[in-house]
Amino acid sequence: MPKKTFFNINEEKRKMIEEKAINEFAVYSYENSSINRIVENCKISKGSFYQYFENKEDLFRYIISLSVEKKMKYVNATLISEIDNGFIKIIKEIFKSGLKFAYENEKLASIGVLLMKNNNSEIYHKIIGQNKNMAIDFYKKLIEIEIEKGEIKPDINVEFVSYLINSMIINLSEYFFEINKNNEKKYSEEMLFLVDDLMDMLINGIGL
Amino acid sequence: MPKKTFFNINEEKRKMIEEKAINEFAVYSYENSSINRIVENCKISKGSFYQYFENKEDLFRYIISLSVEKKMKYVNATLISEIDNGFIKIIKEIFKSGLKFAYENEKLASIGVLLMKNNNSEIYHKIIGQNKNMAIDFYKKLIEIEIEKGEIKPDINVEFVSYLINSMIINLSEYFFEINKNNEKKYSEEMLFLVDDLMDMLINGIGL
DNA sequence: TTACCGTGTGACCATCTAGTCACATGATAC
DNA sequence: GTATCATGTGACTAGATGGTCACACGGTAA
């Protein structure tokens, strides 16, 4: 957590520091980011920075916490409204809210993707640590319920399918950025079709 | 390419340098690897290193070329023998030969995965560059043939499915390492089942 | 005026990096 | 013996990094 001095400075400056830090991590990832560059962009001194934050990790954790907080607002709203509508609907909505978050918070989403992909790094272990299987376990439970309801084949490899869904969610945002890199962004249409395609594929396969 | 001096030194020393470099890149990835550490582990001087290689990138490219060469031996054998057996068989065998390569060349596979995942980095663009869509285009063609043959739904998003298959292949090796990290390795059985599961899922979906 | 205190500063430190270069060694050729 | 040449060396450079610290500034309280 940042030191209390960080929360004492005026909001404009605070937001500016947050923004510059988000920019830095989104472009360079944690390992290759530079405090020197951040303070330079912020036009504050090195000494000031270390009066706001314990160290580089402290800043990164703070930015991640901002990101998680924001993303939760998207996902929680979905979960609450869809919790009784079964696996397909829930997963679909998680995918969609994930994409919506990525679309509306490109930089934060990029930081998240970089962190999740770099899952051998020290910072990944420090931040994600024991929670790394939380999402996967959640999908596992959903799938098991669906198997009991007779909606999903009972002989699938639940562990593996959960893992796959998890990496699909990470990949989906990336793919979306990829196809939209040079085009103008057509969030609402393209994106939702993509999720529908993906879910249809997951449930029914691509074979005839 | 390494300088000719590298190929003049005796094979034992050359293999040792290759091995230590592979180790370094597999553990630290390109960006975080250190020439200092490599020469220290090799017990050769910095000067010698720069008489063998132009620079760090030269060494990395060389190691990647070794890896590609080796992997091609696995995949090519598959492609030649399965080319007439249709999409499912080919993809299945590509998955399997990819896993076999990863199992038998853990370090090289790890270097490849790290490079492919870090697809924003300068080194990725330098090395993969314009070829980054080669694999995806290959899958696209396979799928289009299969659609014409009436084996795959004609209304799927071919571009997206190809992208997905590509990232599945990258993720599959990773998942395999993951589940085998603490267990003893049961390559032949578990691995092949995993591929069969995955392909069955891709073709038929998980829904009942 | 003096004392205190939160905030701001940038030179500085230790430590790392990739890459260089003047020199040493040792083998072969004449 | 001497000249040539490939190979080997490690101190050194220039530039980065994260983090520290003695000090400066400005406002408030006694």
mmCIF file of N, CA, C and O in Angstrom, chain B residues 83-155:
data_model
loop_
_atom_site.group_PDB
_atom_site.id
_atom_site.type_symbol
_atom_site.label_atom_id
_atom_site.label_comp_id
_atom_site.label_asym_id
_atom_site.label_seq_id
_atom_site.Cartn_x
_atom_site.Cartn_y
_atom_site.Cartn_z
ATOM 1 N N ILE B 83 -0.562 -36.150 -44.010
ATOM 2 C CA ILE B 83 -1.073 -35.067 -44.852
ATOM 3 C C ILE B 83 -2.373 -35.415 -45.567
ATOM 4 O O ILE B 83 -3.196 -34.548 -45.848
ATOM 5 N N ASP B 84 -2.583 -36.699 -45.805
ATOM 6 C CA ASP B 84 -3.790 -37.081 -46.553
ATOM 7 C C ASP B 84 -4.938 -37.534 -45.654
ATOM 8 O O ASP B 84 -5.972 -37.961 -46.143
ATOM 9 N N ASN B 85 -4.731 -37.439 -44.352
ATOM 10 C CA ASN B 85 -5.740 -38.000 -43.451
ATOM 11 C C ASN B 85 -6.704 -36.969 -42.877
ATOM 12 O O ASN B 85 -7.432 -37.256 -41.934
ATOM 13 N N GLY B 86 -6.688 -35.756 -43.384
ATOM 14 C CA GLY B 86 -7.688 -34.779 -42.974
ATOM 15 C C GLY B 86 -7.330 -34.021 -41.717
ATOM 16 O O GLY B 86 -6.436 -34.380 -40.955
ATOM 17 N N PHE B 87 -8.076 -32.952 -41.545
ATOM 18 C CA PHE B 87 -7.873 -31.971 -40.495
ATOM 19 C C PHE B 87 -7.668 -32.572 -39.109
ATOM 20 O O PHE B 87 -6.654 -32.319 -38.453
ATOM 21 N N ILE B 88 -8.644 -33.364 -38.682
ATOM 22 C CA ILE B 88 -8.615 -33.844 -37.305
ATOM 23 C C ILE B 88 -7.330 -34.599 -37.014
ATOM 24 O O ILE B 88 -6.656 -34.347 -36.015
ATOM 25 N N LYS B 89 -7.015 -35.515 -37.922
ATOM 26 C CA LYS B 89 -5.811 -36.327 -37.719
ATOM 27 C C LYS B 89 -4.552 -35.450 -37.726
ATOM 28 O O LYS B 89 -3.664 -35.636 -36.888
ATOM 29 N N ILE B 90 -4.513 -34.509 -38.658
ATOM 30 C CA ILE B 90 -3.316 -33.661 -38.747
ATOM 31 C C ILE B 90 -3.140 -32.810 -37.493
ATOM 32 O O ILE B 90 -2.073 -32.780 -36.878
ATOM 33 N N ILE B 91 -4.228 -32.119 -37.108
ATOM 34 C CA ILE B 91 -4.138 -31.268 -35.917
ATOM 35 C C ILE B 91 -3.771 -32.108 -34.692
ATOM 36 O O ILE B 91 -2.901 -31.739 -33.898
ATOM 37 N N LYS B 92 -4.409 -33.244 -34.583
ATOM 38 C CA LYS B 92 -4.123 -34.141 -33.464
ATOM 39 C C LYS B 92 -2.635 -34.490 -33.430
ATOM 40 O O LYS B 92 -2.005 -34.447 -32.378
ATOM 41 N N GLU B 93 -2.111 -34.830 -34.580
ATOM 42 C CA GLU B 93 -0.712 -35.245 -34.621
ATOM 43 C C GLU B 93 0.234 -34.071 -34.410
ATOM 44 O O GLU B 93 1.310 -34.230 -33.838
ATOM 45 N N ILE B 94 -0.193 -32.890 -34.852
ATOM 46 C CA ILE B 94 0.637 -31.703 -34.579
ATOM 47 C C ILE B 94 0.669 -31.439 -33.071
ATOM 48 O O ILE B 94 1.726 -31.199 -32.490
ATOM 49 N N PHE B 95 -0.503 -31.543 -32.455
ATOM 50 C CA PHE B 95 -0.572 -31.389 -30.996
ATOM 51 C C PHE B 95 0.349 -32.398 -30.324
ATOM 52 O O PHE B 95 1.132 -32.065 -29.443
ATOM 53 N N LYS B 96 0.225 -33.658 -30.767
ATOM 54 C CA LYS B 96 0.999 -34.715 -30.111
ATOM 55 C C LYS B 96 2.494 -34.551 -30.331
ATOM 56 O O LYS B 96 3.279 -34.740 -29.394
ATOM 57 N N SER B 97 2.879 -34.200 -31.548
ATOM 58 C CA SER B 97 4.321 -34.046 -31.779
ATOM 59 C C SER B 97 4.847 -32.825 -31.038
ATOM 60 O O SER B 97 5.986 -32.828 -30.565
ATOM 61 N N GLY B 98 3.997 -31.795 -30.892
ATOM 62 C CA GLY B 98 4.378 -30.632 -30.089
ATOM 63 C C GLY B 98 4.628 -31.026 -28.646
ATOM 64 O O GLY B 98 5.615 -30.620 -28.035
ATOM 65 N N LEU B 99 3.745 -31.848 -28.110
ATOM 66 C CA LEU B 99 3.894 -32.293 -26.730
ATOM 67 C C LEU B 99 5.105 -33.201 -26.568
ATOM 68 O O LEU B 99 5.821 -33.119 -25.575
ATOM 69 N N LYS B 100 5.310 -34.060 -27.552
ATOM 70 C CA LYS B 100 6.452 -34.971 -27.484
ATOM 71 C C LYS B 100 7.754 -34.163 -27.468
ATOM 72 O O LYS B 100 8.665 -34.445 -26.681
ATOM 73 N N PHE B 101 7.797 -33.149 -28.334
ATOM 74 C CA PHE B 101 8.962 -32.259 -28.360
ATOM 75 C C PHE B 101 9.162 -31.599 -27.000
ATOM 76 O O PHE B 101 10.266 -31.558 -26.469
ATOM 77 N N ALA B 102 8.061 -31.090 -26.445
ATOM 78 C CA ALA B 102 8.141 -30.407 -25.150
ATOM 79 C C ALA B 102 8.627 -31.354 -24.060
ATOM 80 O O ALA B 102 9.409 -30.982 -23.190
ATOM 81 N N TYR B 103 8.160 -32.610 -24.140
ATOM 82 C CA TYR B 103 8.548 -33.599 -23.118
ATOM 83 C C TYR B 103 10.023 -33.956 -23.216
ATOM 84 O O TYR B 103 10.719 -34.063 -22.212
ATOM 85 N N GLU B 104 10.478 -34.108 -24.447
ATOM 86 C CA GLU B 104 11.847 -34.580 -24.656
ATOM 87 C C GLU B 104 12.858 -33.439 -24.708
ATOM 88 O O GLU B 104 14.063 -33.671 -24.705
ATOM 89 N N ASN B 105 12.350 -32.188 -24.803
ATOM 90 C CA ASN B 105 13.253 -31.031 -24.851
ATOM 91 C C ASN B 105 12.673 -29.906 -24.004
ATOM 92 O O ASN B 105 12.360 -28.831 -24.513
ATOM 93 N N GLU B 106 12.531 -30.211 -22.722
ATOM 94 C CA GLU B 106 11.843 -29.292 -21.824
ATOM 95 C C GLU B 106 12.361 -27.865 -21.913
ATOM 96 O O GLU B 106 11.587 -26.912 -22.048
ATOM 97 N N LYS B 107 13.652 -27.719 -21.840
ATOM 98 C CA LYS B 107 14.259 -26.381 -21.832
ATOM 99 C C LYS B 107 13.979 -25.635 -23.132
ATOM 100 O O LYS B 107 13.570 -24.479 -23.112
ATOM 101 N N LEU B 108 14.198 -26.295 -24.266
ATOM 102 C CA LEU B 108 13.951 -25.637 -25.552
ATOM 103 C C LEU B 108 12.481 -25.255 -25.677
ATOM 104 O O LEU B 108 12.146 -24.157 -26.139
ATOM 105 N N ALA B 109 11.604 -26.148 -25.240
ATOM 106 C CA ALA B 109 10.173 -25.854 -25.315
ATOM 107 C C ALA B 109 9.834 -24.648 -24.452
ATOM 108 O O ALA B 109 9.059 -23.782 -24.847
ATOM 109 N N SER B 110 10.460 -24.592 -23.292
ATOM 110 C CA SER B 110 10.214 -23.474 -22.387
ATOM 111 C C SER B 110 10.651 -22.150 -23.014
ATOM 112 O O SER B 110 9.944 -21.146 -22.921
ATOM 113 N N ILE B 111 11.801 -22.159 -23.667
ATOM 114 C CA ILE B 111 12.274 -20.944 -24.349
ATOM 115 C C ILE B 111 11.258 -20.501 -25.404
ATOM 116 O O ILE B 111 10.917 -19.328 -25.501
ATOM 117 N N GLY B 112 10.757 -21.485 -26.152
ATOM 118 C CA GLY B 112 9.769 -21.180 -27.186
ATOM 119 C C GLY B 112 8.495 -20.605 -26.608
ATOM 120 O O GLY B 112 7.975 -19.597 -27.112
ATOM 121 N N VAL B 113 8.013 -21.223 -25.538
ATOM 122 C CA VAL B 113 6.776 -20.738 -24.915
ATOM 123 C C VAL B 113 6.962 -19.312 -24.396
ATOM 124 O O VAL B 113 6.120 -18.439 -24.619
ATOM 125 N N LEU B 114 8.092 -19.076 -23.723
ATOM 126 C CA LEU B 114 8.371 -17.736 -23.203
ATOM 127 C C LEU B 114 8.392 -16.710 -24.334
ATOM 128 O O LEU B 114 7.836 -15.621 -24.205
ATOM 129 N N LEU B 115 9.005 -17.079 -25.451
ATOM 130 C CA LEU B 115 9.081 -16.158 -26.590
ATOM 131 C C LEU B 115 7.696 -15.895 -27.174
ATOM 132 O O LEU B 115 7.323 -14.749 -27.434
ATOM 133 N N MET B 116 6.917 -16.957 -27.366
ATOM 134 C CA MET B 116 5.598 -16.808 -27.981
ATOM 135 C C MET B 116 4.646 -16.017 -27.087
ATOM 136 O O MET B 116 3.820 -15.250 -27.574
ATOM 137 N N LYS B 117 4.776 -16.206 -25.784
ATOM 138 C CA LYS B 117 3.883 -15.499 -24.869
ATOM 139 C C LYS B 117 4.234 -14.024 -24.788
ATOM 140 O O LYS B 117 3.366 -13.178 -24.618
ATOM 141 N N ASN B 118 5.514 -13.749 -24.908
ATOM 142 C CA ASN B 118 5.966 -12.364 -24.776
ATOM 143 C C ASN B 118 5.889 -11.669 -26.140
ATOM 144 O O ASN B 118 6.861 -11.102 -26.629
ATOM 145 N N ASN B 119 4.685 -11.682 -26.724
ATOM 146 C CA ASN B 119 4.554 -11.262 -28.114
ATOM 147 C C ASN B 119 4.447 -9.752 -28.314
ATOM 148 O O ASN B 119 4.085 -9.287 -29.375
ATOM 149 N N ASN B 120 4.774 -9.001 -27.263
ATOM 150 C CA ASN B 120 4.883 -7.556 -27.430
ATOM 151 C C ASN B 120 6.338 -7.112 -27.472
ATOM 152 O O ASN B 120 6.628 -5.958 -27.758
ATOM 153 N N SER B 121 7.237 -8.024 -27.150
ATOM 154 C CA SER B 121 8.633 -7.644 -26.974
ATOM 155 C C SER B 121 9.312 -7.371 -28.312
ATOM 156 O O SER B 121 8.878 -7.823 -29.363
ATOM 157 N N GLU B 122 10.383 -6.619 -28.233
ATOM 158 C CA GLU B 122 11.173 -6.299 -29.416
ATOM 159 C C GLU B 122 11.712 -7.579 -30.041
ATOM 160 O O GLU B 122 11.655 -7.756 -31.257
ATOM 161 N N ILE B 123 12.224 -8.471 -29.203
ATOM 162 C CA ILE B 123 12.855 -9.685 -29.719
ATOM 163 C C ILE B 123 11.832 -10.570 -30.441
ATOM 164 O O ILE B 123 12.149 -11.212 -31.441
ATOM 165 N N TYR B 124 10.588 -10.579 -29.945
ATOM 166 C CA TYR B 124 9.535 -11.342 -30.631
ATOM 167 C C TYR B 124 9.354 -10.814 -32.051
ATOM 168 O O TYR B 124 9.324 -11.577 -33.009
ATOM 169 N N HIS B 125 9.233 -9.510 -32.169
ATOM 170 C CA HIS B 125 9.031 -8.932 -33.497
ATOM 171 C C HIS B 125 10.219 -9.185 -34.405
ATOM 172 O O HIS B 125 10.063 -9.462 -35.585
ATOM 173 N N LYS B 126 11.412 -9.104 -33.829
ATOM 174 C CA LYS B 126 12.609 -9.349 -34.628
ATOM 175 C C LYS B 126 12.671 -10.787 -35.138
ATOM 176 O O LYS B 126 13.035 -11.041 -36.276
ATOM 177 N N ILE B 127 12.330 -11.719 -34.274
ATOM 178 C CA ILE B 127 12.518 -13.134 -34.632
ATOM 179 C C ILE B 127 11.292 -13.713 -35.328
ATOM 180 O O ILE B 127 11.406 -14.367 -36.370
ATOM 181 N N ILE B 128 10.133 -13.495 -34.781
ATOM 182 C CA ILE B 128 8.928 -14.061 -35.381
ATOM 183 C C ILE B 128 8.456 -13.174 -36.533
ATOM 184 O O ILE B 128 8.119 -13.656 -37.611
ATOM 185 N N GLY B 129 8.465 -11.870 -36.274
ATOM 186 C CA GLY B 129 8.196 -10.875 -37.304
ATOM 187 C C GLY B 129 7.026 -11.190 -38.201
ATOM 188 O O GLY B 129 5.912 -11.413 -37.724
ATOM 189 N N GLN B 130 7.308 -11.205 -39.482
ATOM 190 C CA GLN B 130 6.224 -11.378 -40.452
ATOM 191 C C GLN B 130 5.701 -12.813 -40.505
ATOM 192 O O GLN B 130 4.660 -13.066 -41.097
ATOM 193 N N ASN B 131 6.445 -13.724 -39.889
ATOM 194 C CA ASN B 131 6.004 -15.124 -39.930
ATOM 195 C C ASN B 131 4.989 -15.452 -38.847
ATOM 196 O O ASN B 131 4.586 -16.593 -38.698
ATOM 197 N N LYS B 132 4.591 -14.429 -38.097
ATOM 198 C CA LYS B 132 3.786 -14.730 -36.913
ATOM 199 C C LYS B 132 2.430 -15.338 -37.269
ATOM 200 O O LYS B 132 1.834 -16.009 -36.466
ATOM 201 N N ASN B 133 1.975 -15.107 -38.483
ATOM 202 C CA ASN B 133 0.673 -15.663 -38.840
ATOM 203 C C ASN B 133 0.782 -16.929 -39.687
ATOM 204 O O ASN B 133 -0.224 -17.472 -40.129
ATOM 205 N N MET B 134 2.005 -17.412 -39.871
ATOM 206 C CA MET B 134 2.193 -18.594 -40.718
ATOM 207 C C MET B 134 1.421 -19.802 -40.212
ATOM 208 O O MET B 134 0.702 -20.447 -40.969
ATOM 209 N N ALA B 135 1.571 -20.072 -38.925
ATOM 210 C CA ALA B 135 0.885 -21.225 -38.340
ATOM 211 C C ALA B 135 -0.619 -21.033 -38.462
ATOM 212 O O ALA B 135 -1.342 -21.942 -38.891
ATOM 213 N N ILE B 136 -1.086 -19.835 -38.111
ATOM 214 C CA ILE B 136 -2.525 -19.560 -38.150
ATOM 215 C C ILE B 136 -3.073 -19.725 -39.573
ATOM 216 O O ILE B 136 -4.127 -20.339 -39.775
ATOM 217 N N ASP B 137 -2.322 -19.225 -40.550
ATOM 218 C CA ASP B 137 -2.764 -19.364 -41.941
ATOM 219 C C ASP B 137 -2.842 -20.829 -42.358
ATOM 220 O O ASP B 137 -3.725 -21.227 -43.112
ATOM 221 N N PHE B 138 -1.897 -21.602 -41.844
ATOM 222 C CA PHE B 138 -1.903 -23.036 -42.142
ATOM 223 C C PHE B 138 -3.178 -23.701 -41.618
ATOM 224 O O PHE B 138 -3.848 -24.455 -42.333
ATOM 225 N N TYR B 139 -3.542 -23.367 -40.387
ATOM 226 C CA TYR B 139 -4.774 -23.935 -39.827
ATOM 227 C C TYR B 139 -5.989 -23.468 -40.619
ATOM 228 O O TYR B 139 -6.928 -24.232 -40.843
ATOM 229 N N LYS B 140 -5.958 -22.205 -41.022
ATOM 230 C CA LYS B 140 -7.077 -21.659 -41.793
ATOM 231 C C LYS B 140 -7.313 -22.476 -43.062
ATOM 232 O O LYS B 140 -8.445 -22.861 -43.376
ATOM 233 N N LYS B 141 -6.235 -22.753 -43.752
ATOM 234 C CA LYS B 141 -6.358 -23.521 -44.992
ATOM 235 C C LYS B 141 -6.921 -24.906 -44.732
ATOM 236 O O LYS B 141 -7.817 -25.372 -45.433
ATOM 237 N N LEU B 142 -6.394 -25.553 -43.686
ATOM 238 C CA LEU B 142 -6.881 -26.888 -43.333
ATOM 239 C C LEU B 142 -8.379 -26.858 -43.068
ATOM 240 O O LEU B 142 -9.141 -27.714 -43.529
ATOM 241 N N ILE B 143 -8.794 -25.847 -42.296
ATOM 242 C CA ILE B 143 -10.205 -25.755 -41.925
ATOM 243 C C ILE B 143 -11.072 -25.504 -43.160
ATOM 244 O O ILE B 143 -12.134 -26.132 -43.315
ATOM 245 N N GLU B 144 -10.605 -24.630 -44.039
ATOM 246 C CA GLU B 144 -11.389 -24.325 -45.243
ATOM 247 C C GLU B 144 -11.579 -25.564 -46.119
ATOM 248 O O GLU B 144 -12.665 -25.805 -46.656
ATOM 249 N N ILE B 145 -10.525 -26.347 -46.226
ATOM 250 C CA ILE B 145 -10.647 -27.610 -46.978
ATOM 251 C C ILE B 145 -11.715 -28.497 -46.343
ATOM 252 O O ILE B 145 -12.573 -29.054 -47.026
ATOM 253 N N GLU B 146 -11.656 -28.555 -45.005
ATOM 254 C CA GLU B 146 -12.588 -29.429 -44.288
ATOM 255 C C GLU B 146 -14.037 -28.939 -44.412
ATOM 256 O O GLU B 146 -14.972 -29.733 -44.441
ATOM 257 N N ILE B 147 -14.186 -27.631 -44.475
ATOM 258 C CA ILE B 147 -15.532 -27.074 -44.657
ATOM 259 C C ILE B 147 -16.077 -27.486 -46.030
ATOM 260 O O ILE B 147 -17.233 -27.915 -46.158
ATOM 261 N N GLU B 148 -15.210 -27.398 -47.031
ATOM 262 C CA GLU B 148 -15.633 -27.813 -48.376
ATOM 263 C C GLU B 148 -16.019 -29.281 -48.427
ATOM 264 O O GLU B 148 -16.940 -29.685 -49.128
ATOM 265 N N LYS B 149 -15.261 -30.067 -47.625
ATOM 266 C CA LYS B 149 -15.567 -31.504 -47.587
ATOM 267 C C LYS B 149 -16.826 -31.787 -46.761
ATOM 268 O O LYS B 149 -17.286 -32.918 -46.682
ATOM 269 N N GLY B 150 -17.364 -30.761 -46.110
ATOM 270 C CA GLY B 150 -18.569 -30.940 -45.307
ATOM 271 C C GLY B 150 -18.320 -31.554 -43.944
ATOM 272 O O GLY B 150 -19.227 -32.099 -43.323
ATOM 273 N N GLU B 151 -17.086 -31.451 -43.468
ATOM 274 C CA GLU B 151 -16.760 -32.055 -42.173
ATOM 275 C C GLU B 151 -16.857 -31.045 -41.031
ATOM 276 O O GLU B 151 -16.915 -31.413 -39.862
ATOM 277 N N ILE B 152 -16.776 -29.764 -41.393
ATOM 278 C CA ILE B 152 -16.810 -28.708 -40.374
ATOM 279 C C ILE B 152 -17.891 -27.706 -40.750
ATOM 280 O O ILE B 152 -18.094 -27.399 -41.929
ATOM 281 N N LYS B 153 -18.564 -27.191 -39.705
ATOM 282 C CA LYS B 153 -19.640 -26.224 -39.922
ATOM 283 C C LYS B 153 -19.157 -25.059 -40.798
ATOM 284 O O LYS B 153 -18.149 -24.432 -40.479
ATOM 285 N N PRO B 154 -19.897 -24.730 -41.830
ATOM 286 C CA PRO B 154 -19.447 -23.666 -42.736
ATOM 287 C C PRO B 154 -19.586 -22.260 -42.143
ATOM 288 O O PRO B 154 -19.005 -21.322 -42.674
ATOM 289 N N ASP B 155 -20.341 -22.138 -41.058
ATOM 290 C CA ASP B 155 -20.589 -20.792 -40.530
ATOM 291 C C ASP B 155 -19.694 -20.413 -39.355
ATOM 292 O O ASP B 155 -19.929 -19.411 -38.687
#
